[in-house]
XYZ file of C-alpha atoms in Angstrom:
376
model
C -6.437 19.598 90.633
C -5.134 19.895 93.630
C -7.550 20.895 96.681
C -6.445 24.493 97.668
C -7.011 25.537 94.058
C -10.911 24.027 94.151
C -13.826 26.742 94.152
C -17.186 26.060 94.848
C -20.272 28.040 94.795
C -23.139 27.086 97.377
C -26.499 28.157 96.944
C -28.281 28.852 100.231
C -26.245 29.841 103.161
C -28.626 28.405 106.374
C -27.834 26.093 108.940
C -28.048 23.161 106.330
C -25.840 24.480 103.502
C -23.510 25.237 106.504
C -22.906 22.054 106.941
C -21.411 21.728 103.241
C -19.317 25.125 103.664
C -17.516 23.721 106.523
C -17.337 20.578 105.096
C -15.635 21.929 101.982
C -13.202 24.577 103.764
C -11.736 21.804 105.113
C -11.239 19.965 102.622
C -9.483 23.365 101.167
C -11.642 24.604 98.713
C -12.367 28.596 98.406
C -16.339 28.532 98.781
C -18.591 30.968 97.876
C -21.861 30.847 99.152
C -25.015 32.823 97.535
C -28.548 33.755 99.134
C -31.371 36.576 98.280
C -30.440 37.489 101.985
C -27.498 38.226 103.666
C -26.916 36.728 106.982
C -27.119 32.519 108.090
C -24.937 30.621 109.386
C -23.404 29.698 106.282
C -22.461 32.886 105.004
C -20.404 33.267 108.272
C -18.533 30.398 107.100
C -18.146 31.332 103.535
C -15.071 32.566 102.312
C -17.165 34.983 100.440
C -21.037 36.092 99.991
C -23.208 37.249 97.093
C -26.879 38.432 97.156
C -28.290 36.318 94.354
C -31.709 34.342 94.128
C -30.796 30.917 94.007
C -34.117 30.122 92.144
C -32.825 31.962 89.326
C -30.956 29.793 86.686
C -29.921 32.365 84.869
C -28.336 34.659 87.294
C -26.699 31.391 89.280
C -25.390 30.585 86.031
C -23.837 33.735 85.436
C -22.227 34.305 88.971
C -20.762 30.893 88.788
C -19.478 31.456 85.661
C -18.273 34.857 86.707
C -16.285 32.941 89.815
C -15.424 30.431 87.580
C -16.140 27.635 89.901
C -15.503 24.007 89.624
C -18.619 23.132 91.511
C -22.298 24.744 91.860
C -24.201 22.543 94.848
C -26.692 22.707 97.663
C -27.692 20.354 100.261
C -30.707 20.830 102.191
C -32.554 23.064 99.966
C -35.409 21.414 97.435
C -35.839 25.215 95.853
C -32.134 25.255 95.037
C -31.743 21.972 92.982
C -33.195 23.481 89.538
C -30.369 26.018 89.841
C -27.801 23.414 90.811
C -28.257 21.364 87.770
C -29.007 24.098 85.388
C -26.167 25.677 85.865
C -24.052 22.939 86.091
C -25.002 21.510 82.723
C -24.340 25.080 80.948
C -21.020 24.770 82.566
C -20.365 21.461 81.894
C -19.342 21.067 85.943
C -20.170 17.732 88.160
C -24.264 17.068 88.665
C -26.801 15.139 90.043
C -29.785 13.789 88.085
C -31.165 15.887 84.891
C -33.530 18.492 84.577
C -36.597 16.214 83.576
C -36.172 14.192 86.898
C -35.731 16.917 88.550
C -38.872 18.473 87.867
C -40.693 15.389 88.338
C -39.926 14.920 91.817
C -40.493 18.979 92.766
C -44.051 18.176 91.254
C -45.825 16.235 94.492
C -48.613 15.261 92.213
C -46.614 14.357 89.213
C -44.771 11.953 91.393
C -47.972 10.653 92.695
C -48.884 9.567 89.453
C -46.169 8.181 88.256
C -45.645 6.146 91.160
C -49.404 5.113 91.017
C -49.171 4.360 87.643
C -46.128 1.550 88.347
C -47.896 0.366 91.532
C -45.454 1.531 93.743
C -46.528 2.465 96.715
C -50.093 3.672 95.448
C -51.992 6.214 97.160
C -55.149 8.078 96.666
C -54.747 11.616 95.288
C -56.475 14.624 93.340
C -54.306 17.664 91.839
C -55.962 20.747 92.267
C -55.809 24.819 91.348
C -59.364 25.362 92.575
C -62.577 23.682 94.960
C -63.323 22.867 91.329
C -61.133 20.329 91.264
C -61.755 18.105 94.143
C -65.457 18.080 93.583
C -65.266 14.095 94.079
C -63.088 13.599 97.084
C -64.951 12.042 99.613
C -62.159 10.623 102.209
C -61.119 12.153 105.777
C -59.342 12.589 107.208
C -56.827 13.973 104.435
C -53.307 15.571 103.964
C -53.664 18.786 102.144
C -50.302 20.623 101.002
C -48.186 22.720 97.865
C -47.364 20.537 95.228
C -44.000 21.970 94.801
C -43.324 23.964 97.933
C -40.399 23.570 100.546
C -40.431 22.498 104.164
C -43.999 21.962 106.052
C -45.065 25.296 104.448
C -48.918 24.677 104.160
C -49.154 20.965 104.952
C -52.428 20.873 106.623
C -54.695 16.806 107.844
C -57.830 18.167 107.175
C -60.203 15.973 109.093
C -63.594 17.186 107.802
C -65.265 18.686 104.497
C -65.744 21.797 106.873
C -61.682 22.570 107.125
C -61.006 21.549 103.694
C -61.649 24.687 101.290
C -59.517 26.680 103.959
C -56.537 24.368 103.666
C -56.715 24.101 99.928
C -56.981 27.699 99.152
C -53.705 28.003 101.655
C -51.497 25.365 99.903
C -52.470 26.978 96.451
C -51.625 30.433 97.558
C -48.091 28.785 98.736
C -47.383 26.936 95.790
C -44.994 28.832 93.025
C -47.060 27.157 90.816
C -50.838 27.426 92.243
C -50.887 24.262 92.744
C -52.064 22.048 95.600
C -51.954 17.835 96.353
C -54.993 16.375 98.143
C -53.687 12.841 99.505
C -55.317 9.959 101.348
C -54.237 10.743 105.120
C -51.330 7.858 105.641
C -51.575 6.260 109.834
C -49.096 5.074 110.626
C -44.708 5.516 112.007
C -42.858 8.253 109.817
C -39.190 6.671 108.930
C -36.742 8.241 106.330
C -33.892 7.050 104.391
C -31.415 8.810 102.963
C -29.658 7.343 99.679
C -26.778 7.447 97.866
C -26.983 6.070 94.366
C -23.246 5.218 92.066
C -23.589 3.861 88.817
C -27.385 2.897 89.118
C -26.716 0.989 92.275
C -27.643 1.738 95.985
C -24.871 2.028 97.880
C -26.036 4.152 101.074
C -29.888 2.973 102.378
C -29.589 4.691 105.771
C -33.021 4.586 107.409
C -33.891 6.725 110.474
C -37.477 6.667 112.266
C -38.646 10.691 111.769
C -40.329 11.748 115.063
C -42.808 14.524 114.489
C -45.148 16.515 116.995
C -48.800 15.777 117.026
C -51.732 16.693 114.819
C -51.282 20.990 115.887
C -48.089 21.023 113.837
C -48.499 17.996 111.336
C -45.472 16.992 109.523
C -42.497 19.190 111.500
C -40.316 16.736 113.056
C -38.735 17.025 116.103
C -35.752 15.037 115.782
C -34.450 11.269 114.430
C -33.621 7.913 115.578
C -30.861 5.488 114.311
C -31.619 2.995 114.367
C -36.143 2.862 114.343
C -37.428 1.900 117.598
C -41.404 2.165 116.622
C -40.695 -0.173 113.770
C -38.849 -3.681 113.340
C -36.356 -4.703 110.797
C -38.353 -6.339 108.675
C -40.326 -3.409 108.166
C -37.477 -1.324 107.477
C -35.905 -3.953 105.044
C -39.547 -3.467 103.042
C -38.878 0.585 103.156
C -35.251 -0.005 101.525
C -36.852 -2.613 98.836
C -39.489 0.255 97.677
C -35.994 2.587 97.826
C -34.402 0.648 94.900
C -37.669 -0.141 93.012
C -38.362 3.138 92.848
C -34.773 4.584 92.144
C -34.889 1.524 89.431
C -38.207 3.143 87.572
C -36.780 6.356 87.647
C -33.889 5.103 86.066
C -31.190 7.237 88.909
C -27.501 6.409 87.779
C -25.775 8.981 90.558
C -27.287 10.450 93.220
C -28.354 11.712 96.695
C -31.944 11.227 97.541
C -34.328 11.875 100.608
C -37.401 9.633 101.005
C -40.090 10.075 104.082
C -42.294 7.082 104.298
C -45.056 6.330 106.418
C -45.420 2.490 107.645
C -49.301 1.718 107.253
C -50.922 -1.563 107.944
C -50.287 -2.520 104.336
C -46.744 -1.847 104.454
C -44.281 1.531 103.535
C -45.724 4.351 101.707
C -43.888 6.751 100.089
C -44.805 10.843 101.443
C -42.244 12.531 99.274
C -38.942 12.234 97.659
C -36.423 15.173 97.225
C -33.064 15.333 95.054
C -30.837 16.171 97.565
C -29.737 15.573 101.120
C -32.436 15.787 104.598
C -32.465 19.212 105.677
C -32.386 18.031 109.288
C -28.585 16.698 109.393
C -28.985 13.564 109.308
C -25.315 12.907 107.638
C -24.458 13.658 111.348
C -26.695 11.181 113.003
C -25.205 8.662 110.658
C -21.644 9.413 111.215
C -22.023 9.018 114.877
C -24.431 6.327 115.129
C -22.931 4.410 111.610
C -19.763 5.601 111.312
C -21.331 6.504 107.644
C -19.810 10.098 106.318
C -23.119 10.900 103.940
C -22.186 14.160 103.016
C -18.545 13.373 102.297
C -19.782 10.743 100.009
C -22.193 12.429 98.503
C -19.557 15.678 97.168
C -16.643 13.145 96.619
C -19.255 10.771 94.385
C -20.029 14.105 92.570
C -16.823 14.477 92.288
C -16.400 11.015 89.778
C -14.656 8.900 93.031
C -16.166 5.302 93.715
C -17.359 5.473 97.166
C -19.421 1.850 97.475
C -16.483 0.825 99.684
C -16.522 3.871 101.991
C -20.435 2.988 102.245
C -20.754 0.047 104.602
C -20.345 1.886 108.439
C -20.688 -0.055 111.048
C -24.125 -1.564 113.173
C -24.769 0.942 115.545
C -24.495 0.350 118.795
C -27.489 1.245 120.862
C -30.026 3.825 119.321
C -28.867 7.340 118.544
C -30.790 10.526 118.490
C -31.008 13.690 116.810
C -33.388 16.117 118.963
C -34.192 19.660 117.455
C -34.578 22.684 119.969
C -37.253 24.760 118.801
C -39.000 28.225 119.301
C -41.704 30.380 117.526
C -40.714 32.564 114.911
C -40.704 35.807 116.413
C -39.252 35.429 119.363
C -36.272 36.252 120.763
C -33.359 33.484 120.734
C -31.310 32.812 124.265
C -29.122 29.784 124.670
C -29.800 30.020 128.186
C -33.570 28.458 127.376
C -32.338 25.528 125.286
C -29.459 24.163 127.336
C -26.793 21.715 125.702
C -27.447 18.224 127.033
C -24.479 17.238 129.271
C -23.984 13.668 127.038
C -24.362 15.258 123.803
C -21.822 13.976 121.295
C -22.242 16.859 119.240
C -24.840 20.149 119.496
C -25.072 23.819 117.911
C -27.330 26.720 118.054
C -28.610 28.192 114.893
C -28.939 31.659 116.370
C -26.812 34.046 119.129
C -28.175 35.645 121.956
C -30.944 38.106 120.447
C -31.382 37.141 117.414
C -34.621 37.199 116.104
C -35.863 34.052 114.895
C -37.059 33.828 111.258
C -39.763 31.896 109.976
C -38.876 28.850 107.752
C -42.188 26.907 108.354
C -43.618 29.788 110.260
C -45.162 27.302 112.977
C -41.992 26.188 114.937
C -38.879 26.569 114.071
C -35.513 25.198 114.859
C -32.946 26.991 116.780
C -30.573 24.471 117.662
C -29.873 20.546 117.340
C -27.892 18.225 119.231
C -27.121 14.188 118.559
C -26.448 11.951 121.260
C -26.534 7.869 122.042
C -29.950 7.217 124.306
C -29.632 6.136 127.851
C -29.905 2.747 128.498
């Protein structure tokens, strides 16, 4: 088929699924993209825009088959992959994973346990829908948070039995499902990698370091590194072994997957893993710094090519950073207070002059990102 005649429908149309929309105009597909809210920066891009909630098989299902698409995808978005894959398997179009896996990793605590249970990277945890639940935990500090929610929404370190009944009863009432995960708080430097997976072998291991603010907005990050800095290579080739163990247990044949680790004294442990591409653009960062094209690997891999070839990049050459601008939802956006740095090798603003901005994580969101090699 040649490309010009290629359709695509998107799900999600913010900064992050505007990275695939441009990605695939160029490449001359006709791209619809889909959100239960018009506006983003995506939609701009589109070719065309539906109102549709993207957590509704059913309906994506339906308005892809009404398009008649060739592809159904989303990059960024954990809330959009059951959609993805549903309706790509009543359509018989290109997919990632299966249903089953994906559910397992949206469950936190399911993933916990099965991870436990193969003594990979074991952690301390208690699923809970009520106080009721946790009636035995004991250990503080502790990371409280949804077990299937999106982003930092409700991700409290509860450092006390006095703050913990508040946090829990906040990460159930954000949880689709009621639920919340009570882990053992994890010290230590947060690094990421994001993977590509062809024919049950890993052919992309990227690892980034994940710099986040302090303990007053735990888990937001404020940018990435390429390569780590805080951490040496021998604790980053540990972090890429626990990648293919645990992509080997759960049995991954094709793929894109996200993994946040924090490096403790006894080694790499796993935070979460998500079926999809970083939400922070991080296929950027790797380009630049690797000379790695993620996200053109990852659609042209769905697509059936072989990309282990394309995979390699090159060493980077000094360390390269991705730096998010951020603001408090609320206010009012103006590029004038978040100024593009004069060596940036590549920058954009999610918003225009007087915008509102919208809360994602509701604590501090991102406005604007730029990637750029560090001086010196």
């Amino acid at each position: 088929m040649n490309a010009e005649n290629r359709s695509a429908l998107v799900l999600g149309a913010n900064a992050g699924q505007a990275d695939l929309i441009r990605y695939l105009g160029e490449q001359g597909w006709t791209v619809t993209a889909c959100a239960h809210r018009p506006g983003g920066a995506g939609a701009k891009l589109a070719h065309d825009f539906r109102l549709q909630d993207i957590t509704d098989v059913e309906g994506v299902t339906a308005l892809a088959r009404e398009l008649g698409v060739d592809l159904v995808y989303s990059v960024s978005s954990d809330i959009a992959v059951p959609a993805v894959v549903g309706a790509s398997v009543a359509l018989g179009l290109p997919h990632y994973f299966d249903p089953a896996l994906v559910a397992l990793l949206d469950d936190k605590a399911a993933l916990r346990a099965q991870l436990n249970a193969n003594n990979l990277s074991v952690v301390p945890f208690v699923k809970a829908r009520s106080m009721e639940d946790c009636a035995g935990w004991t250990s503080y500090p502790c990371m409280v948070k949804p077990a299937d929610a999106q982003g930092q929404r409700g991700v409290a370190k509860v450092l006390s039995p006095e703050g913990f009944e508040a946090a829990l009863a906040n990460a159930i009432s954000l949880s689709p499902s009621g639920t919340a995960i009570v882990e053992a708080w994890l010290e230590g430097v947060e690094i990421s990698y994001n993977v590509l997976v062809a024919d049950g072998r890993v052919v992309v291991n990227e690892v980034s370091e994940r710099l986040v603010h302090g303990d007053h907005l735990v888990g937001v990050p404020r940018g990435h590194l390429i390569p780590p800095v805080a951490v040496d290579a021998e604790v980053c080739a540990q972090g890429a072994a626990l990648v293919e163990a645990v992509t080997a247990m759960l049995k991954v044949r094709d793929g894109t997957l996200y993994f946040q680790m924090k490096v403790t004294p006894e080694g790499p442990r796993i935070i979460e893993i998500a079926p999809r591409l970083d939400g922070c653009h991080i296929w950027r960062l790797m380009k630049l710094a690797r000379e790695v094209d993620f996200l053109d690997l990852a659609v042209r891999r769905l697509e059936g090519e072989e990309v282990a070839a394309a995979a390699a990049g090159v060493p980077a050459k000094g360390v390269y950073e991705l730096m998010f601008q951020q603001a408090a939802p609320g206010s009012i956006f103006q590029a004038s207070d978040f100024p593009k740095p004069d060596d940036a090798l590549y920058h954009e603003y999610r918003y225009e002059d007087g915008e509102t901005i919208l809360p994602i994580n509701g604590r501090l969101e991102v406005v604007g990102y730029y990637v750029r090699k560090r001086p010196g």
